Each structure stands twice: as C-alpha cells, then as structure tokens.
Amino acid sequence: ITIGFLLLYFRYDLFNRIISSIPFLKRRNLFLHAHQLPDFATQVKVLLIAVLRYIVYVSQYVALMMFFGVSNNYFALFVHNGVFFLVHAFSPLMPFLDFSFRGVVALYVFQGLTANNIAVLSAVTWAWFLNLVVPAVLGYLFILNRRTFSHVV
C-alpha cells in the first residue's frame, strides 16, 4: 500500500492518465497538466516535512502517554498513536468541537494498553491544549496586539 501511495505521489502523471481515460472524471477536469505539477525536489521536501511533522506529533503523544503512565512500550505507543491519528483524521468535527471525540477515540484505541482511562484522557487533553488552544490564544493576542499598535501609529 505504501509503495502504491508513493508511486501515486511521485508519478502523478500515471494517475492523470487513468483519470483522463474515464469519461465521467475527464468531464469534471480532475486531472492536472504537466506544467501544474511540482518538480521532484519540491515533492521530496514536502514529503520530508510531512514525515517530520508526523514524527513530532507522535513523539509528543508518546511522551505524554509515558508521563501519565499509560505504557512504557515505545513501539506499542507509536503504533497505537498511528491508529489514533488515522481514526481521528476521519473526524468531521471542527478542531474546537472534537475534544470529546478525541477522548472517545483515544479510550477505544488505547484500551488494549491500559485500563487507566484518566491517564489516556489526561494525555489527550494536554496534547489538545498544547497543539490547539495555546497557538489559538497566542495568535489572538498577536492579532489584538497588532490592531492596538496600528491605532496608535
């Protein structure tokens, strides 16, 4: 599956041929022309940034899970966090509304590792707080600060 996705990512022209051969999809103009595709170096950079971001988020969740005593098994936590992110990616909720959904998904995914639901919910809450609430408040304060200085000048 991974090889197929990498082939699709780096050789989008092959995917374009498939899309352009299906009349329904061709009428919808869902394919990209060769001049619209990024070059190989840009694709590699984007993929590496995405992988680095994934590693940062998983490491953050693993550190929080270990801090709250969910498990000491790195591999199990990495695998379970991957499943958690996969299930959470299909959440149709807005980031500020999906707090309860995150908790339910985390309890379901991590139930095989621990019976300590408070630790799982604490780790997920702290990750939510650090990744969504803190940047939102800092951004709001930054915008508010910029508006007050623009009125002074």
mmCIF file of C-alpha atoms in Angstrom:
data_model
loop_
_atom_site.group_PDB
_atom_site.id
_atom_site.type_symbol
_atom_site.label_atom_id
_atom_site.label_comp_id
_atom_site.label_asym_id
_atom_site.label_seq_id
_atom_site.Cartn_x
_atom_site.Cartn_y
_atom_site.Cartn_z
ATOM 1 C CA ILE A 1 0.000 0.000 0.000
ATOM 2 C CA THR A 2 2.818 2.391 0.876
ATOM 3 C CA ILE A 3 4.576 1.747 -2.428
ATOM 4 C CA GLY A 4 1.330 2.449 -4.260
ATOM 5 C CA PHE A 5 0.865 5.764 -2.456
ATOM 6 C CA LEU A 6 4.481 6.759 -3.083
ATOM 7 C CA LEU A 7 4.079 5.885 -6.759
ATOM 8 C CA LEU A 8 0.895 7.962 -6.859
ATOM 9 C CA TYR A 9 2.667 10.822 -5.061
ATOM 10 C CA PHE A 10 5.785 10.939 -7.240
ATOM 11 C CA ARG A 11 4.267 9.777 -10.542
ATOM 12 C CA TYR A 12 1.032 11.697 -10.633
ATOM 13 C CA ASP A 13 1.212 11.667 -14.428
ATOM 14 C CA LEU A 14 0.291 7.955 -14.348
ATOM 15 C CA PHE A 15 -2.717 8.756 -12.199
ATOM 16 C CA ASN A 16 -3.657 11.549 -14.621
ATOM 17 C CA ARG A 17 -3.749 9.044 -17.481
ATOM 18 C CA ILE A 18 -6.134 6.842 -15.537
ATOM 19 C CA ILE A 19 -8.392 9.778 -14.660
ATOM 20 C CA SER A 20 -8.370 11.141 -18.214
ATOM 21 C CA SER A 21 -9.360 7.737 -19.598
ATOM 22 C CA ILE A 22 -12.591 7.662 -17.551
ATOM 23 C CA PRO A 23 -15.158 9.890 -19.309
ATOM 24 C CA PHE A 24 -17.056 10.886 -16.142
ATOM 25 C CA LEU A 25 -13.877 12.070 -14.424
ATOM 26 C CA LYS A 26 -12.496 13.697 -17.563
ATOM 27 C CA ARG A 27 -15.617 15.877 -17.846
ATOM 28 C CA ARG A 28 -15.054 17.058 -14.266
ATOM 29 C CA ASN A 29 -11.487 18.242 -15.076
ATOM 30 C CA LEU A 30 -9.994 16.428 -12.087
ATOM 31 C CA PHE A 31 -6.593 15.881 -13.655
ATOM 32 C CA LEU A 32 -3.568 18.163 -13.590
ATOM 33 C CA HIS A 33 -1.442 19.113 -16.556
ATOM 34 C CA ALA A 34 2.306 18.504 -16.524
ATOM 35 C CA HIS A 35 3.143 22.192 -16.019
ATOM 36 C CA GLN A 36 0.939 22.278 -12.881
ATOM 37 C CA LEU A 37 2.842 19.517 -11.094
ATOM 38 C CA PRO A 38 5.700 20.391 -8.729
ATOM 39 C CA ASP A 39 9.176 19.174 -9.535
ATOM 40 C CA PHE A 40 10.714 16.121 -7.845
ATOM 41 C CA ALA A 41 12.818 18.154 -5.375
ATOM 42 C CA THR A 42 9.758 20.046 -4.151
ATOM 43 C CA GLN A 43 7.818 16.817 -3.739
ATOM 44 C CA VAL A 44 10.645 15.312 -1.681
ATOM 45 C CA LYS A 45 10.824 18.424 0.532
ATOM 46 C CA VAL A 46 7.071 18.382 1.134
ATOM 47 C CA LEU A 47 7.125 14.666 1.930
ATOM 48 C CA LEU A 48 10.030 15.090 4.373
ATOM 49 C CA ILE A 49 8.282 17.981 6.125
ATOM 50 C CA ALA A 50 5.109 15.873 6.418
ATOM 51 C CA VAL A 51 7.079 12.946 7.859
ATOM 52 C CA LEU A 52 8.866 15.263 10.309
ATOM 53 C CA ARG A 53 5.535 16.733 11.406
ATOM 54 C CA TYR A 54 4.114 13.251 11.933
ATOM 55 C CA ILE A 55 7.148 12.226 13.988
ATOM 56 C CA VAL A 56 6.834 15.365 16.145
ATOM 57 C CA TYR A 57 3.138 14.749 16.852
ATOM 58 C CA VAL A 58 3.610 11.045 17.576
ATOM 59 C CA SER A 59 6.590 11.754 19.821
ATOM 60 C CA GLN A 60 4.570 14.356 21.670
ATOM 61 C CA TYR A 61 1.723 11.908 22.291
ATOM 62 C CA VAL A 62 4.165 9.134 23.262
ATOM 63 C CA ALA A 63 5.915 11.438 25.743
ATOM 64 C CA LEU A 64 2.608 12.497 27.271
ATOM 65 C CA MET A 65 1.352 8.898 27.431
ATOM 66 C CA MET A 66 4.546 7.820 29.154
ATOM 67 C CA PHE A 67 4.414 10.786 31.529
ATOM 68 C CA PHE A 68 0.872 9.895 32.594
ATOM 69 C CA GLY A 69 1.776 6.212 32.934
ATOM 70 C CA VAL A 70 -0.209 4.678 30.079
ATOM 71 C CA SER A 71 2.629 2.404 28.967
ATOM 72 C CA ASN A 72 6.421 2.210 28.780
ATOM 73 C CA ASN A 73 6.480 0.345 25.470
ATOM 74 C CA TYR A 74 7.602 2.843 22.805
ATOM 75 C CA PHE A 75 6.661 0.634 19.862
ATOM 76 C CA ALA A 76 3.160 -0.083 21.140
ATOM 77 C CA LEU A 77 2.561 3.610 21.812
ATOM 78 C CA PHE A 78 3.806 4.580 18.341
ATOM 79 C CA VAL A 79 1.548 2.015 16.687
ATOM 80 C CA HIS A 80 -1.481 2.943 18.763
ATOM 81 C CA ASN A 81 -0.895 6.641 18.103
ATOM 82 C CA GLY A 82 -0.768 5.932 14.383
ATOM 83 C CA VAL A 83 -4.155 4.237 14.637
ATOM 84 C CA PHE A 84 -5.441 7.114 16.778
ATOM 85 C CA PHE A 85 -4.367 9.668 14.145
ATOM 86 C CA LEU A 86 -5.858 7.578 11.346
ATOM 87 C CA VAL A 87 -9.253 7.325 13.052
ATOM 88 C CA HIS A 88 -9.140 10.954 14.107
ATOM 89 C CA ALA A 89 -8.376 12.050 10.531
ATOM 90 C CA PHE A 90 -11.890 10.976 9.555
ATOM 91 C CA SER A 91 -13.497 13.216 12.182
ATOM 92 C CA PRO A 92 -15.912 15.654 10.544
ATOM 93 C CA LEU A 93 -15.839 17.971 13.557
ATOM 94 C CA MET A 94 -14.167 21.343 13.811
ATOM 95 C CA PRO A 95 -10.981 21.360 15.951
ATOM 96 C CA PHE A 96 -12.605 23.210 18.857
ATOM 97 C CA LEU A 97 -15.578 20.813 18.867
ATOM 98 C CA ASP A 98 -13.792 17.494 18.551
ATOM 99 C CA PHE A 99 -12.394 17.447 22.071
ATOM 100 C CA SER A 100 -14.870 14.816 23.250
ATOM 101 C CA PHE A 101 -14.410 12.804 20.049
ATOM 102 C CA ARG A 102 -10.645 12.715 20.637
ATOM 103 C CA GLY A 103 -11.194 11.357 24.110
ATOM 104 C CA VAL A 104 -13.581 8.631 22.984
ATOM 105 C CA VAL A 105 -11.290 7.569 20.147
ATOM 106 C CA ALA A 106 -8.263 7.565 22.452
ATOM 107 C CA LEU A 107 -10.060 5.441 25.043
ATOM 108 C CA TYR A 108 -11.062 2.958 22.380
ATOM 109 C CA VAL A 109 -7.622 2.792 20.715
ATOM 110 C CA PHE A 110 -5.595 2.598 23.929
ATOM 111 C CA GLN A 111 -7.879 0.218 25.829
ATOM 112 C CA GLY A 112 -5.521 -2.660 24.980
ATOM 113 C CA LEU A 113 -2.564 -0.924 26.595
ATOM 114 C CA THR A 114 -4.061 0.282 29.841
ATOM 115 C CA ALA A 115 -7.180 0.320 31.945
ATOM 116 C CA ASN A 116 -6.226 3.757 33.283
ATOM 117 C CA ASN A 117 -8.721 5.910 31.395
ATOM 118 C CA ILE A 118 -7.782 9.027 33.348
ATOM 119 C CA ALA A 119 -4.177 8.802 32.125
ATOM 120 C CA VAL A 120 -5.255 8.419 28.483
ATOM 121 C CA LEU A 121 -7.697 11.309 28.729
ATOM 122 C CA SER A 122 -5.108 13.466 30.505
ATOM 123 C CA ALA A 123 -2.524 12.854 27.776
ATOM 124 C CA VAL A 124 -5.018 13.600 25.003
ATOM 125 C CA THR A 125 -6.244 16.717 26.813
ATOM 126 C CA TRP A 126 -2.733 18.070 27.237
ATOM 127 C CA ALA A 127 -1.871 17.351 23.609
ATOM 128 C CA TRP A 128 -5.089 19.106 22.515
ATOM 129 C CA PHE A 129 -4.295 22.035 24.787
ATOM 130 C CA LEU A 130 -0.686 22.364 23.590
ATOM 131 C CA ASN A 131 -1.463 21.965 19.895
ATOM 132 C CA LEU A 132 -4.743 23.859 19.529
ATOM 133 C CA VAL A 133 -5.550 26.083 22.487
ATOM 134 C CA VAL A 134 -2.129 27.626 23.138
ATOM 135 C CA PRO A 135 -1.464 28.562 19.454
ATOM 136 C CA ALA A 136 -5.010 29.935 19.098
ATOM 137 C CA VAL A 137 -4.666 32.147 22.185
ATOM 138 C CA LEU A 138 -1.184 33.314 21.147
ATOM 139 C CA GLY A 139 -2.444 34.094 17.642
ATOM 140 C CA TYR A 140 -5.387 36.008 19.057
ATOM 141 C CA LEU A 141 -3.098 38.009 21.330
ATOM 142 C CA PHE A 142 -0.749 38.695 18.415
ATOM 143 C CA ILE A 143 -3.609 39.970 16.242
ATOM 144 C CA LEU A 144 -5.020 42.006 19.118
ATOM 145 C CA ASN A 145 -1.569 43.474 19.750
ATOM 146 C CA ARG A 146 -1.158 44.389 16.067
ATOM 147 C CA ARG A 147 -4.553 46.127 16.000
ATOM 148 C CA THR A 148 -3.826 48.228 19.074
ATOM 149 C CA PHE A 149 -0.441 49.303 17.685
ATOM 150 C CA SER A 150 -1.950 50.171 14.300
ATOM 151 C CA HIS A 151 -4.408 52.549 16.002
ATOM 152 C CA VAL A 152 -1.630 54.220 17.988
ATOM 153 C CA VAL A 153 0.591 54.872 14.957
#
